[in-house]
């Protein structure tokens, strides 16, 4: 069986959205993150969980109908990789939300995992 590529990993990550354990399997436990709605650098899964809890949707919030990476550009150097892409969150009846994303990957015994994630909402 062929090892998943970085592109496979990015697509699997967003297919797992909403399932924290499945989503987090693609993240290194010590990852760092920059997010539009987080004023400081996030360090590790505990910081990510705190951000997720702050983002907990209101009762009337409508989830996106799809979230998918587009224009994926990937480079690899041995066990290090870089992915740049636009992440599109599509909603019914309202404009899509776009994010510019850069992910840094390291390959280990679990495959390719994100060690740094930088996402910024763009309009």
PDB file of C-alpha atoms in Angstrom:
ATOM      1  CA  UNK A   1       0.000   0.000   0.000  1.00  0.00           C
ATOM      2  CA  UNK A   2       1.304   3.444  -0.927  1.00  0.00           C
ATOM      3  CA  UNK A   3       1.863   5.991   1.837  1.00  0.00           C
ATOM      4  CA  UNK A   4      -0.571   8.937   1.666  1.00  0.00           C
ATOM      5  CA  UNK A   5       0.887  12.068   0.087  1.00  0.00           C
ATOM      6  CA  UNK A   6       0.713  15.545   1.572  1.00  0.00           C
ATOM      7  CA  UNK A   7      -2.204  16.273  -0.781  1.00  0.00           C
ATOM      8  CA  UNK A   8      -3.990  13.139   0.465  1.00  0.00           C
ATOM      9  CA  UNK A   9      -3.396  14.303   4.027  1.00  0.00           C
ATOM     10  CA  UNK A  10      -4.773  17.809   3.379  1.00  0.00           C
ATOM     11  CA  UNK A  11      -7.938  16.395   1.786  1.00  0.00           C
ATOM     12  CA  UNK A  12      -8.371  13.809   4.582  1.00  0.00           C
ATOM     13  CA  UNK A  13      -7.950  16.560   7.175  1.00  0.00           C
ATOM     14  CA  UNK A  14     -10.943  18.507   5.880  1.00  0.00           C
ATOM     15  CA  UNK A  15     -13.047  15.383   5.307  1.00  0.00           C
ATOM     16  CA  UNK A  16     -12.581  14.750   9.046  1.00  0.00           C
ATOM     17  CA  UNK A  17     -13.822  18.231  10.007  1.00  0.00           C
ATOM     18  CA  UNK A  18     -16.279  17.906  12.883  1.00  0.00           C
ATOM     19  CA  UNK A  19     -14.627  14.739  14.211  1.00  0.00           C
ATOM     20  CA  UNK A  20     -11.893  16.038  16.534  1.00  0.00           C
ATOM     21  CA  UNK A  21     -10.002  12.759  17.016  1.00  0.00           C
ATOM     22  CA  UNK A  22      -9.972  12.039  13.258  1.00  0.00           C
ATOM     23  CA  UNK A  23      -9.017  15.641  12.445  1.00  0.00           C
ATOM     24  CA  UNK A  24      -6.335  15.758  15.135  1.00  0.00           C
ATOM     25  CA  UNK A  25      -4.733  12.549  13.842  1.00  0.00           C
ATOM     26  CA  UNK A  26      -3.323  14.754  11.034  1.00  0.00           C
ATOM     27  CA  UNK A  27      -1.766  17.204  13.504  1.00  0.00           C
ATOM     28  CA  UNK A  28       1.461  16.858  15.436  1.00  0.00           C
ATOM     29  CA  UNK A  29       0.654  17.205  19.166  1.00  0.00           C
ATOM     30  CA  UNK A  30       3.180  20.064  19.495  1.00  0.00           C
ATOM     31  CA  UNK A  31       2.023  22.004  16.449  1.00  0.00           C
ATOM     32  CA  UNK A  32       1.955  25.786  16.344  1.00  0.00           C
ATOM     33  CA  UNK A  33      -0.842  27.769  14.699  1.00  0.00           C
ATOM     34  CA  UNK A  34      -1.673  31.279  13.568  1.00  0.00           C
ATOM     35  CA  UNK A  35      -5.418  31.819  13.085  1.00  0.00           C
ATOM     36  CA  UNK A  36      -7.318  34.967  12.070  1.00  0.00           C
ATOM     37  CA  UNK A  37      -9.419  34.940  15.249  1.00  0.00           C
ATOM     38  CA  UNK A  38      -6.587  34.084  17.667  1.00  0.00           C
ATOM     39  CA  UNK A  39      -4.500  37.060  18.796  1.00  0.00           C
ATOM     40  CA  UNK A  40      -1.500  34.932  19.828  1.00  0.00           C
ATOM     41  CA  UNK A  41       0.430  31.971  18.494  1.00  0.00           C
ATOM     42  CA  UNK A  42      -1.315  28.737  19.507  1.00  0.00           C
ATOM     43  CA  UNK A  43       0.997  26.035  20.841  1.00  0.00           C
ATOM     44  CA  UNK A  44      -0.194  22.434  20.954  1.00  0.00           C
ATOM     45  CA  UNK A  45      -3.539  20.688  20.853  1.00  0.00           C
ATOM     46  CA  UNK A  46      -4.682  22.147  24.204  1.00  0.00           C
ATOM     47  CA  UNK A  47      -4.491  25.697  22.774  1.00  0.00           C
ATOM     48  CA  UNK A  48      -6.309  24.511  19.645  1.00  0.00           C
ATOM     49  CA  UNK A  49      -9.063  22.937  21.766  1.00  0.00           C
ATOM     50  CA  UNK A  50      -9.455  26.196  23.727  1.00  0.00           C
ATOM     51  CA  UNK A  51      -9.860  28.097  20.427  1.00  0.00           C
ATOM     52  CA  UNK A  52     -12.379  25.526  19.183  1.00  0.00           C
ATOM     53  CA  UNK A  53     -14.370  25.879  22.395  1.00  0.00           C
ATOM     54  CA  UNK A  54     -14.402  29.693  22.025  1.00  0.00           C
ATOM     55  CA  UNK A  55     -15.635  29.232  18.461  1.00  0.00           C
ATOM     56  CA  UNK A  56     -18.449  26.899  19.541  1.00  0.00           C
ATOM     57  CA  UNK A  57     -21.285  27.815  17.212  1.00  0.00           C
ATOM     58  CA  UNK A  58     -24.343  29.629  18.426  1.00  0.00           C
ATOM     59  CA  UNK A  59     -27.597  27.675  18.363  1.00  0.00           C
ATOM     60  CA  UNK A  60     -28.678  29.472  15.173  1.00  0.00           C
ATOM     61  CA  UNK A  61     -25.316  29.169  13.369  1.00  0.00           C
ATOM     62  CA  UNK A  62     -25.492  27.434  10.010  1.00  0.00           C
ATOM     63  CA  UNK A  63     -22.550  25.132   9.283  1.00  0.00           C
ATOM     64  CA  UNK A  64     -20.961  25.196   5.838  1.00  0.00           C
ATOM     65  CA  UNK A  65     -22.243  22.709   3.273  1.00  0.00           C
ATOM     66  CA  UNK A  66     -18.629  21.970   2.332  1.00  0.00           C
ATOM     67  CA  UNK A  67     -15.077  22.888   3.284  1.00  0.00           C
ATOM     68  CA  UNK A  68     -12.427  22.069   0.709  1.00  0.00           C
ATOM     69  CA  UNK A  69      -8.892  23.078  -0.262  1.00  0.00           C
ATOM     70  CA  UNK A  70      -8.343  24.606  -3.713  1.00  0.00           C
ATOM     71  CA  UNK A  71      -5.257  25.591  -5.709  1.00  0.00           C
ATOM     72  CA  UNK A  72      -3.072  23.224  -3.672  1.00  0.00           C
ATOM     73  CA  UNK A  73       0.655  23.869  -4.150  1.00  0.00           C
ATOM     74  CA  UNK A  74       2.993  21.386  -2.456  1.00  0.00           C
ATOM     75  CA  UNK A  75       6.741  21.037  -2.036  1.00  0.00           C
ATOM     76  CA  UNK A  76       8.665  18.284  -0.247  1.00  0.00           C
ATOM     77  CA  UNK A  77      12.218  18.033   1.071  1.00  0.00           C
ATOM     78  CA  UNK A  78      12.903  14.581   2.516  1.00  0.00           C
ATOM     79  CA  UNK A  79      10.663  14.367   5.618  1.00  0.00           C
ATOM     80  CA  UNK A  80       9.557  18.014   5.517  1.00  0.00           C
ATOM     81  CA  UNK A  81       6.807  19.422   3.328  1.00  0.00           C
ATOM     82  CA  UNK A  82       4.933  22.635   2.644  1.00  0.00           C
ATOM     83  CA  UNK A  83       1.370  23.066   1.397  1.00  0.00           C
ATOM     84  CA  UNK A  84      -0.177  26.382   0.338  1.00  0.00           C
ATOM     85  CA  UNK A  85      -3.825  26.576  -0.653  1.00  0.00           C
ATOM     86  CA  UNK A  86      -7.098  28.432  -0.490  1.00  0.00           C
ATOM     87  CA  UNK A  87      -9.646  26.856   1.817  1.00  0.00           C
ATOM     88  CA  UNK A  88     -13.233  27.459   0.688  1.00  0.00           C
ATOM     89  CA  UNK A  89     -16.089  27.159   3.174  1.00  0.00           C
ATOM     90  CA  UNK A  90     -19.283  27.074   1.087  1.00  0.00           C
ATOM     91  CA  UNK A  91     -22.651  28.025   2.594  1.00  0.00           C
ATOM     92  CA  UNK A  92     -26.193  27.723   1.281  1.00  0.00           C
ATOM     93  CA  UNK A  93     -27.683  31.119   0.570  1.00  0.00           C
ATOM     94  CA  UNK A  94     -24.658  33.246   1.436  1.00  0.00           C
ATOM     95  CA  UNK A  95     -21.211  33.966   0.002  1.00  0.00           C
ATOM     96  CA  UNK A  96     -18.395  31.511   0.547  1.00  0.00           C
ATOM     97  CA  UNK A  97     -15.688  32.270   3.083  1.00  0.00           C
ATOM     98  CA  UNK A  98     -12.101  31.903   1.851  1.00  0.00           C
ATOM     99  CA  UNK A  99      -8.948  31.375   3.870  1.00  0.00           C
ATOM    100  CA  UNK A 100      -5.341  31.537   2.714  1.00  0.00           C
ATOM    101  CA  UNK A 101      -3.527  28.617   4.333  1.00  0.00           C
ATOM    102  CA  UNK A 102       0.077  27.516   4.696  1.00  0.00           C
ATOM    103  CA  UNK A 103       0.817  24.201   6.406  1.00  0.00           C
ATOM    104  CA  UNK A 104       4.250  22.833   7.275  1.00  0.00           C
ATOM    105  CA  UNK A 105       4.442  19.029   7.473  1.00  0.00           C
ATOM    106  CA  UNK A 106       6.846  16.518   8.955  1.00  0.00           C
ATOM    107  CA  UNK A 107       6.770  12.852   8.059  1.00  0.00           C
ATOM    108  CA  UNK A 108       7.017  10.451  10.994  1.00  0.00           C
ATOM    109  CA  UNK A 109       5.744   6.979  11.864  1.00  0.00           C
ATOM    110  CA  UNK A 110       2.165   8.290  11.552  1.00  0.00           C
ATOM    111  CA  UNK A 111       2.741   9.666   8.031  1.00  0.00           C
ATOM    112  CA  UNK A 112       2.603  13.358   7.147  1.00  0.00           C
ATOM    113  CA  UNK A 113       1.440  15.513  10.059  1.00  0.00           C
ATOM    114  CA  UNK A 114       1.067  19.275  10.347  1.00  0.00           C
ATOM    115  CA  UNK A 115       3.648  20.886  12.622  1.00  0.00           C
ATOM    116  CA  UNK A 116       2.702  24.491  11.774  1.00  0.00           C
ATOM    117  CA  UNK A 117      -0.553  25.886  10.385  1.00  0.00           C
ATOM    118  CA  UNK A 118      -1.114  29.486   9.305  1.00  0.00           C
ATOM    119  CA  UNK A 119      -4.601  30.483   8.164  1.00  0.00           C
ATOM    120  CA  UNK A 120      -5.938  33.917   7.391  1.00  0.00           C
ATOM    121  CA  UNK A 121      -9.427  34.787   6.248  1.00  0.00           C
ATOM    122  CA  UNK A 122      -9.437  36.592   2.909  1.00  0.00           C
ATOM    123  CA  UNK A 123     -12.278  38.263   1.077  1.00  0.00           C
TER     124      UNK A 123
END
